[in-house]
Structure formats: structure tokens, C-alpha cells
mmCIF file of C-alpha atoms in Angstrom:
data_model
loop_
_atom_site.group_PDB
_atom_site.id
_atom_site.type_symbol
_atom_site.label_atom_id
_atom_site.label_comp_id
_atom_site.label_asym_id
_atom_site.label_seq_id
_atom_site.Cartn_x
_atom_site.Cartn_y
_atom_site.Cartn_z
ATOM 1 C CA UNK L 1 38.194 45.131 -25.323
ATOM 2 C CA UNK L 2 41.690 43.164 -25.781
ATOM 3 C CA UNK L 3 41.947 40.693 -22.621
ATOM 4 C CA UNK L 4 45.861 39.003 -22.521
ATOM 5 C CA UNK L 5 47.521 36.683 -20.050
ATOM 6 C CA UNK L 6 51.539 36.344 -20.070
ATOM 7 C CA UNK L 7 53.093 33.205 -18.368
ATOM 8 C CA UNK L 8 56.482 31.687 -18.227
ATOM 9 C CA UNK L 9 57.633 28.798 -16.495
ATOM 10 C CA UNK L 10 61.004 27.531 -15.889
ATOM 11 C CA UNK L 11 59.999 23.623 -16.521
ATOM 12 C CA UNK L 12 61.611 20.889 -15.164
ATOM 13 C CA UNK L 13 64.830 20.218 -16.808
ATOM 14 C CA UNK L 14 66.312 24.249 -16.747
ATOM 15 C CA UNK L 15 68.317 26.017 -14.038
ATOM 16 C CA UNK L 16 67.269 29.074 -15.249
ATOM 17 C CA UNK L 17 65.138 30.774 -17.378
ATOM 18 C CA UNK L 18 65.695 31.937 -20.383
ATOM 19 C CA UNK L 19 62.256 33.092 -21.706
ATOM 20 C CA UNK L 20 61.181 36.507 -21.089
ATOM 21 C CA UNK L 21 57.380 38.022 -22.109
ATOM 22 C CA UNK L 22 55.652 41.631 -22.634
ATOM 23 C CA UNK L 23 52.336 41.842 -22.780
ATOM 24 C CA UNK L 24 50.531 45.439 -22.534
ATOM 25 C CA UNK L 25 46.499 45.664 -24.300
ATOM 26 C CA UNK L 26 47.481 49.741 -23.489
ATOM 27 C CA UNK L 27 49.021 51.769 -25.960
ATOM 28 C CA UNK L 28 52.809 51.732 -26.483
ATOM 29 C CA UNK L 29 53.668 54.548 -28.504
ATOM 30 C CA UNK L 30 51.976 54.617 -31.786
ATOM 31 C CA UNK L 31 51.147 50.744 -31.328
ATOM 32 C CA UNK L 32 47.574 50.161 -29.650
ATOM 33 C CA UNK L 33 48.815 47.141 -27.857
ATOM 34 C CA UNK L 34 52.278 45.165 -27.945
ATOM 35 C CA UNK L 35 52.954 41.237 -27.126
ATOM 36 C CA UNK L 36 56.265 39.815 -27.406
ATOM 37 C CA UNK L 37 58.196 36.415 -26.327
ATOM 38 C CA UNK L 38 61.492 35.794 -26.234
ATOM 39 C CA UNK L 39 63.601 32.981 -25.930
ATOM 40 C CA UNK L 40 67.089 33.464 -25.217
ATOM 41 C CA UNK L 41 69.799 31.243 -25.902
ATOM 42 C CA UNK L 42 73.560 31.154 -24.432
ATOM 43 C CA UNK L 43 75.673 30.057 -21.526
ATOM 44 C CA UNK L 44 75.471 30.661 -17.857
ATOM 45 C CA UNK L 45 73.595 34.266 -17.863
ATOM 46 C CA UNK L 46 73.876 34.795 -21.645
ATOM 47 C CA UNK L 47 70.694 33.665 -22.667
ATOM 48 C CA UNK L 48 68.152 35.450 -19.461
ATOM 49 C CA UNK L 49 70.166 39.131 -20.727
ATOM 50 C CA UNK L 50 69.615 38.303 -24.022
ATOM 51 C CA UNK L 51 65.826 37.729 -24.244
ATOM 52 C CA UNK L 52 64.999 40.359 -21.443
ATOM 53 C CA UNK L 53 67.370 42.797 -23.081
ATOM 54 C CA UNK L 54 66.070 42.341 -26.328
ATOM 55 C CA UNK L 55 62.409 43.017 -24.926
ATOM 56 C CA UNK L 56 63.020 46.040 -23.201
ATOM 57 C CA UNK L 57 64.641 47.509 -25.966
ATOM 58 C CA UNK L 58 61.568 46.838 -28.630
ATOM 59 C CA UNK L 59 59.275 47.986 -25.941
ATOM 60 C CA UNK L 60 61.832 51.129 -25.075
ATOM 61 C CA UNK L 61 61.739 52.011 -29.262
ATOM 62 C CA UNK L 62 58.273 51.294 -29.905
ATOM 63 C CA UNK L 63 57.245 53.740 -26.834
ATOM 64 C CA UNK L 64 59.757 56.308 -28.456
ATOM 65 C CA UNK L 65 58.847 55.607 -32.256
ATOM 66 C CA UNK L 66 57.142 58.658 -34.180
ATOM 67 C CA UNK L 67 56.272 55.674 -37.376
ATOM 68 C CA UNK L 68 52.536 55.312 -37.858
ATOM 69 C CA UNK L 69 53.072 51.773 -39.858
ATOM 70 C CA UNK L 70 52.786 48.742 -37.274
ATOM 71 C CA UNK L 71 55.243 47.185 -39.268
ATOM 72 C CA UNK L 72 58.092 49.455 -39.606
ATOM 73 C CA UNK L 73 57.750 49.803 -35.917
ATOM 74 C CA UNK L 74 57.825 46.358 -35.058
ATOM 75 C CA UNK L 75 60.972 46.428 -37.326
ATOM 76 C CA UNK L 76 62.652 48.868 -36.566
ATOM 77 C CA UNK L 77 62.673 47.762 -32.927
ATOM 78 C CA UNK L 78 63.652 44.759 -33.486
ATOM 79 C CA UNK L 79 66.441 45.703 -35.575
ATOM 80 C CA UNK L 80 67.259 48.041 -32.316
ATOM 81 C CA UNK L 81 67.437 45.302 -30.294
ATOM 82 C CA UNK L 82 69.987 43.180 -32.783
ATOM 83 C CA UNK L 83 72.264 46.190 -32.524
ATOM 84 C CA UNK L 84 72.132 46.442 -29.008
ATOM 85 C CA UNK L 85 72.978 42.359 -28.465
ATOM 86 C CA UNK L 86 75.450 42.472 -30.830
ATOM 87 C CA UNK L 87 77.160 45.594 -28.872
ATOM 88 C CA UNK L 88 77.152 43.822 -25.408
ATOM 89 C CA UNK L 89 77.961 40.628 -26.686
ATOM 90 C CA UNK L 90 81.403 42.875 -28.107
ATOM 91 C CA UNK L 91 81.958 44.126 -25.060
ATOM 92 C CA UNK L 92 81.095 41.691 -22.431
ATOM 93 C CA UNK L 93 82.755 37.891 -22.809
ATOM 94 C CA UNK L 94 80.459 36.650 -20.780
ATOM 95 C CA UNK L 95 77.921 37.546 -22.945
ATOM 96 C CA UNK L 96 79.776 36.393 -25.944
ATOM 97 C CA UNK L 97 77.532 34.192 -28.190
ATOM 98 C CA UNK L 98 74.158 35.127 -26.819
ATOM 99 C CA UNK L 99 71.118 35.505 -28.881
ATOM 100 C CA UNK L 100 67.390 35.395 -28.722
ATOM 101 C CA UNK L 101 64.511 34.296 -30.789
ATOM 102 C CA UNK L 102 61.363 37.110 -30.971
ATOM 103 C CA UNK L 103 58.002 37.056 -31.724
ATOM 104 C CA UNK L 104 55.834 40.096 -31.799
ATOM 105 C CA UNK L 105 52.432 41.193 -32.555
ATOM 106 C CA UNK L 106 49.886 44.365 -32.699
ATOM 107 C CA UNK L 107 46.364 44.247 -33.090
ATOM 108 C CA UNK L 108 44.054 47.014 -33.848
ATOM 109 C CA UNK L 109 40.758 46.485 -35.376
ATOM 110 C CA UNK L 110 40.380 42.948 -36.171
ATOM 111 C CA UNK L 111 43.524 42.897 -37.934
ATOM 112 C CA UNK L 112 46.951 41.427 -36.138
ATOM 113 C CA UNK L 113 50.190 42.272 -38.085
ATOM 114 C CA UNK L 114 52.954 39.866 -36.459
ATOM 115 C CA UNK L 115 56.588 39.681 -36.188
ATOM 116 C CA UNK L 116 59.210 37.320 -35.979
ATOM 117 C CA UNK L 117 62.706 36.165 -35.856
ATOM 118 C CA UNK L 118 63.441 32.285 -34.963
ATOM 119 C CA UNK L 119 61.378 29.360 -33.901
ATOM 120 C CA UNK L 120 59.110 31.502 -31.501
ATOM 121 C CA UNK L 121 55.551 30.660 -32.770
ATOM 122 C CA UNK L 122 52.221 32.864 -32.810
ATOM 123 C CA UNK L 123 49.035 30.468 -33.682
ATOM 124 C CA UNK L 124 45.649 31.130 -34.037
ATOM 125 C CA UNK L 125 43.194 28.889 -32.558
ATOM 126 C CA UNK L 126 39.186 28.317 -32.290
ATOM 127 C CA UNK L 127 36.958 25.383 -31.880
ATOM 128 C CA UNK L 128 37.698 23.989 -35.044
ATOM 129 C CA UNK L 129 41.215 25.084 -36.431
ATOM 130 C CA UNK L 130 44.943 25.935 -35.139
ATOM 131 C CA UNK L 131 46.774 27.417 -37.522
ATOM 132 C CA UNK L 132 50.535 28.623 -37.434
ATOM 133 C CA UNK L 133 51.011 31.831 -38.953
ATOM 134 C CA UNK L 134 54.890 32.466 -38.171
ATOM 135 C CA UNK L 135 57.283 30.304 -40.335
ATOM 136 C CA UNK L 136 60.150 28.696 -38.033
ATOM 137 C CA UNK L 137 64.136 29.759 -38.708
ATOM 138 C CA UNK L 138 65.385 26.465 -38.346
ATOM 139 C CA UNK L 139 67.278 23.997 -39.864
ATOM 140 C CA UNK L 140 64.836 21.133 -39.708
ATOM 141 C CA UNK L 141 62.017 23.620 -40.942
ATOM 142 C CA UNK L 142 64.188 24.462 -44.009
ATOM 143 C CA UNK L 143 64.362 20.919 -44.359
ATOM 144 C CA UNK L 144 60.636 20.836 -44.560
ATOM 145 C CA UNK L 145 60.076 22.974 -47.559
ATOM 146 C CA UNK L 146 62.979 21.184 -49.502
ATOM 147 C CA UNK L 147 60.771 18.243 -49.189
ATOM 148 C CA UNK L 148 63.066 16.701 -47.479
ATOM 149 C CA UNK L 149 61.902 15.119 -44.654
ATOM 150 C CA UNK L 150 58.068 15.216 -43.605
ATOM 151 C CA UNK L 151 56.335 17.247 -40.453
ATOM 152 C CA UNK L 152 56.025 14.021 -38.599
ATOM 153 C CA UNK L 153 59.854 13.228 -38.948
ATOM 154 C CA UNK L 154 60.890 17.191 -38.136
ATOM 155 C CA UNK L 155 58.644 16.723 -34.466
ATOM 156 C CA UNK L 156 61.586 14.073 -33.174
ATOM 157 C CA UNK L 157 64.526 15.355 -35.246
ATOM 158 C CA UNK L 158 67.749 15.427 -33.707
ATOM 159 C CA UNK L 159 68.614 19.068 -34.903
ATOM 160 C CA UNK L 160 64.987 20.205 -34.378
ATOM 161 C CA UNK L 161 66.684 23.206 -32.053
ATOM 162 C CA UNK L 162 69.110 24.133 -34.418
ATOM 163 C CA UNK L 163 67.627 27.956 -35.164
ATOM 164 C CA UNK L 164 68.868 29.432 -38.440
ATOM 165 C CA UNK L 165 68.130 33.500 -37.937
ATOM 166 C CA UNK L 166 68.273 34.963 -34.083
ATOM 167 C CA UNK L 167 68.901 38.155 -33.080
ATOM 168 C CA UNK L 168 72.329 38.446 -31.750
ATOM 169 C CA UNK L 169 73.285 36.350 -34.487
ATOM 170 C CA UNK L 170 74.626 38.340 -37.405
ATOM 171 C CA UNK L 171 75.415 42.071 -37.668
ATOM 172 C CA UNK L 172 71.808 43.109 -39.643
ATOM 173 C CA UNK L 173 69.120 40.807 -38.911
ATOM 174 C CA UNK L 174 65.710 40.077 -40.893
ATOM 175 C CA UNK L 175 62.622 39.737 -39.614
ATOM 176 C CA UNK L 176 59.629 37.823 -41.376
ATOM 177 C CA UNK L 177 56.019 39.883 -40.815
ATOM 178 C CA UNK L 178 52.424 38.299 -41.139
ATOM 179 C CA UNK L 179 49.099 40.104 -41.417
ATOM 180 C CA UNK L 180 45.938 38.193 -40.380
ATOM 181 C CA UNK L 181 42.123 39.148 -40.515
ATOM 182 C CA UNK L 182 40.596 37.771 -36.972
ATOM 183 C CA UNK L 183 37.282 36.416 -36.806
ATOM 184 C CA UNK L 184 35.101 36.272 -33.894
ATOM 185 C CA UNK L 185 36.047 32.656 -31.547
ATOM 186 C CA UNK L 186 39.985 33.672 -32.881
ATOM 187 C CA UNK L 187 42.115 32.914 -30.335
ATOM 188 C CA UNK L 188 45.696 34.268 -30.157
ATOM 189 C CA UNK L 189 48.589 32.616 -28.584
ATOM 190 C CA UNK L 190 52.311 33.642 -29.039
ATOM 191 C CA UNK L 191 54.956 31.020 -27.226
ATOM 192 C CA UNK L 192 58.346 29.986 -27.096
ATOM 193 C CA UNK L 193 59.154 26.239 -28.508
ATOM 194 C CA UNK L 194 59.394 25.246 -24.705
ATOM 195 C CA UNK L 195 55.746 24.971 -25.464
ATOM 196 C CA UNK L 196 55.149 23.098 -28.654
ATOM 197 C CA UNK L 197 58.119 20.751 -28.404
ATOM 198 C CA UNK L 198 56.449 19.196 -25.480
ATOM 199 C CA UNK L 199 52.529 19.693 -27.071
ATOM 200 C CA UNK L 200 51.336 18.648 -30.830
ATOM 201 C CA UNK L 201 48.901 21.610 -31.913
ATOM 202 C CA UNK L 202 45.968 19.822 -31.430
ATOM 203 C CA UNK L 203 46.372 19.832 -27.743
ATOM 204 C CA UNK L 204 47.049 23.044 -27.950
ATOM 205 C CA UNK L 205 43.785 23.896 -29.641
ATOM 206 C CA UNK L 206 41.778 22.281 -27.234
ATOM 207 C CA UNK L 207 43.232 24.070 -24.264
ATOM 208 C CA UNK L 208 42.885 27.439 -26.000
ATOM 209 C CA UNK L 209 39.508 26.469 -26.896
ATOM 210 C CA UNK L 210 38.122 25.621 -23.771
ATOM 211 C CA UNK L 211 35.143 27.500 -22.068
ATOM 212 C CA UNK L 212 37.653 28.785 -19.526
ATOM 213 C CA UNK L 213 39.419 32.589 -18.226
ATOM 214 C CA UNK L 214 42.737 33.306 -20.167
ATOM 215 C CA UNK L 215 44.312 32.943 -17.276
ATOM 216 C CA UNK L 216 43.198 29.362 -16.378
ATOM 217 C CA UNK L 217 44.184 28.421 -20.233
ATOM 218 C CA UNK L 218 47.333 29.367 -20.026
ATOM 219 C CA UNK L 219 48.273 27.861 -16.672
ATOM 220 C CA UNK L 220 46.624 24.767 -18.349
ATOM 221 C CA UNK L 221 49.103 25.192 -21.337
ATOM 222 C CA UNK L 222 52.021 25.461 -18.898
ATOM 223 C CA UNK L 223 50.684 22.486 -17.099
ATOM 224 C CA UNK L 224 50.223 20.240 -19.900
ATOM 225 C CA UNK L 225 54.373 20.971 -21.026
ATOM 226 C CA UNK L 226 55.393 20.193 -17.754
ATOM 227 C CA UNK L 227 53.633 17.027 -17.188
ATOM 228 C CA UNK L 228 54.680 15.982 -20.605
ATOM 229 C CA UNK L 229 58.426 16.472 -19.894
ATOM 230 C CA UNK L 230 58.796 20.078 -19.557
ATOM 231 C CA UNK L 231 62.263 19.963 -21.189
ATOM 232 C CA UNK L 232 62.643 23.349 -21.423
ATOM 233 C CA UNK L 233 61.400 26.977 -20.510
ATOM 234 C CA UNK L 234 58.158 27.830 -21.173
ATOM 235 C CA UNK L 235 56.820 31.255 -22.470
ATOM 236 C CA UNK L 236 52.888 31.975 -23.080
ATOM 237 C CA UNK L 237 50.962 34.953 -23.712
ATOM 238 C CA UNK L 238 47.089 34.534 -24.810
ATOM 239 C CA UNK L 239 44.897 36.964 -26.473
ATOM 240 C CA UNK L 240 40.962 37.162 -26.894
ATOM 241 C CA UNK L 241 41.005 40.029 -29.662
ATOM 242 C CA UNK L 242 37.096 40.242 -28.661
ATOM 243 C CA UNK L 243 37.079 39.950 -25.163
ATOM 244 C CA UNK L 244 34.076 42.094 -22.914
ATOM 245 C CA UNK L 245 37.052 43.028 -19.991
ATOM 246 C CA UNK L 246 40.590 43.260 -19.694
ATOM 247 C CA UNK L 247 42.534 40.747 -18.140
ATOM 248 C CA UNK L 248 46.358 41.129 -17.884
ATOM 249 C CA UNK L 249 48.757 39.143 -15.816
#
């Protein structure tokens, strides 16, 4: 049985938060299970609508969705959701500007097929790997692949937030999708770069690793951001694709 734990933190620099998480191991719509994390962006109240809006609207199409492909769902939803930003952001200044990262995934029989749009992360993690399956929309990542500048160099780069595909952003937006065969030990974790700005992945791993319940790892994860300078909001959802019990928070 699926077990999942959702957490988000405001951290210690923020007046408000502007992560928002969905995590159900029931069926939504066609989907078996749905996880998402968002991290909105935007002045005053801008950035809150936009991630929270942009949830509810995936998890509003998915439920409503007669597609049988986990990936056309996952798209079309989040396509949905662009629209919808886009239209409020027309028709609301104060909304004027907003946008969101997303990252989304489904599992269903070993096999997780994963959205995502931004610098939102999903990692995989046991005792002897972490690996990072989604490919960050940013500036400094594009940098990356040019060959630019190293990994090491893009950790402390000044335009490290600089995000390069949101939705909210553009009129159509594009989604990149993954598809990963889990082993048994695989641990999931989807997060928002509140997270792994503050952590290097091998931290991570050893959190998510750790003989402990979901829910104590990803307090722990939390935690560990804060007392490391919790700069910004944090988002966390955890999955044990192979775990004996639900556990959903």
C-alpha cells in the first residue's frame, strides 16, 4: 500500500507562504493516486492564489478527466491550470504577474510517471543513491548543460532563482514528463526549491533514508532547511511506493 506525508513550512525569512501541496494515495479520477507541489511566485497575495489555484484546478480536471493515459492527464491539467492563471491574472491587477512552478506525479504498479514545470524537484532516494529525475527551468540550469558553468558554481549563483518556464508565464505552457521503474528501498520525495537551496542532496538522502515514519522524515527535512537558513518556503511530500499501511498527513 502507498503511504505519503505532505508538509509545508513557511521558514524563517517569508511573510507568507507561497507553497501549496496535494497529496491523495486514493484514486482521483482515472489516476490511482496524485502528488503535487507548488511554488508560487508574485507580489503581496499573487504568489499563495497562484500555487493553490493552480492545484485545485489539476486536482478539479484530473477528478473530471475521462483519459486513461497518466500522462495526458497530468497534461492536460496542467495546461488547465495555465489557462486559468493566465485568465485571473487578466482580470485581476492584483494578481498581475503571478505564476507558479508544478511538480506532479502518479504511481501505479511500480512505475511513477512525473510531471513538471519549473524548478520544483521530484528525487528518488535509498540507502545508497539520490537521484533527480525532473530537469530544472532555470536560467542557471540552462547554463549547466551549455557547459557553462559547473554544478558546484550553479548551488551559489546569483540568478540561481531565475525560473525560465512557470505556469502563468506565457499563454500555452510545456510541461517536461519522466517515467521511472521503482525498486524496492525507492524512496519518493517531491519539494519546492525552499528545500534544496538550503540542503545539498546528500543530506537529503540520509534523512529520507533513515529507519524512521514518513512523517518524522519529513518534519526532519523541514527541520534541517530551517536550521540551515530557511530562506524561503518549504514544500515536502514523501512517498514509500511499498509501504505495509497508509499514512497521509
Amino acid at each position: 500500500m502507498v503511504q505519503a506525508f505532505s508538509i509545508t513550512d513557511i521558514g524563517k525569512r517569508r511573510k507568507l507562504n507561497q507553497d501549496y501541496v496535494f497529496a491523495s494515495v486514493s484514486p482521483i479520477g482515472n489516476l490511482p493516486n496524485v502528488f503535487i507541489v507548488a511554488d508560487g511566485m508574485g507580489g503581496h497575495n499573487a504568489g499563495d492564489y497562484a500555487s493553490k489555484a493552480t492545484v485545485e484546478t489539476m486536482e478539479r480536471r484530473i477528478r473530471e478527466s475521462h483519459m486513461t493515459e497518466p500522462v495526458e492527464i497530468l497534461g492536460c491539467a496542467i495546461r488547465e491550470a495555465n489557462s486559468h492563471i493566465r485568465r485571473m491574472a487578466s482580470e485581476n491587477e492584483r494578481l498581475s504577474g503571478m505564476g507558479t512552478t508544478v511538480v506532479a506525479a502518479t504511481l501505479q504498479g511500480g512505475v511513477l510517471e512525473v510531471a513538471n514545470v519549473g524548478d520544483s524537484r521530484l528525487y528518488i532516494a535509498n540507502q545508497r543513491e539520490i537521484r533527480q529525475i525532473t530537469r530544472d527551468h532555470s536560467l542557471v540550469e540552462e547554463m549547466v548543460r551549455m557547459g557553462g558553468i559547473d554544478r558546484l558554481a550553479a548551488r551559489n549563483h546569483p540568478d540561481k532563482n531565475i525560473i525560465t518556464r512557470a505556469i502563468g508565464a506565457m499563454d500555452t505552457v510545456e510541461a517536461d514528463f519522466f517515467q521511472v521503474d521503482l525498486l524496492r528501498g525507492d524512496m519518493i520525495l517531491l519539494c519546492s526549491d525552499g528545500l534544496t537551496n538550503m540542503l545539498e542532496d546528500e543530506e537529503i538522502r540520509k534523512i529520507v533514508s533513515a529507519a524512521t515514519e514518513l512523517s518524522e522524515k519529513g518534519k526532519a527535512l523541514v527541520g534541517a532547511a530551517n536550521d540551515n537558513g530557511g530562506k524561503d518556503n518549504i514544500a515536502v511530500i514523501l512517498i514509500d511506493p511499498f509501504g505495509e499501511q497508509e499514512n497521509e498527513a
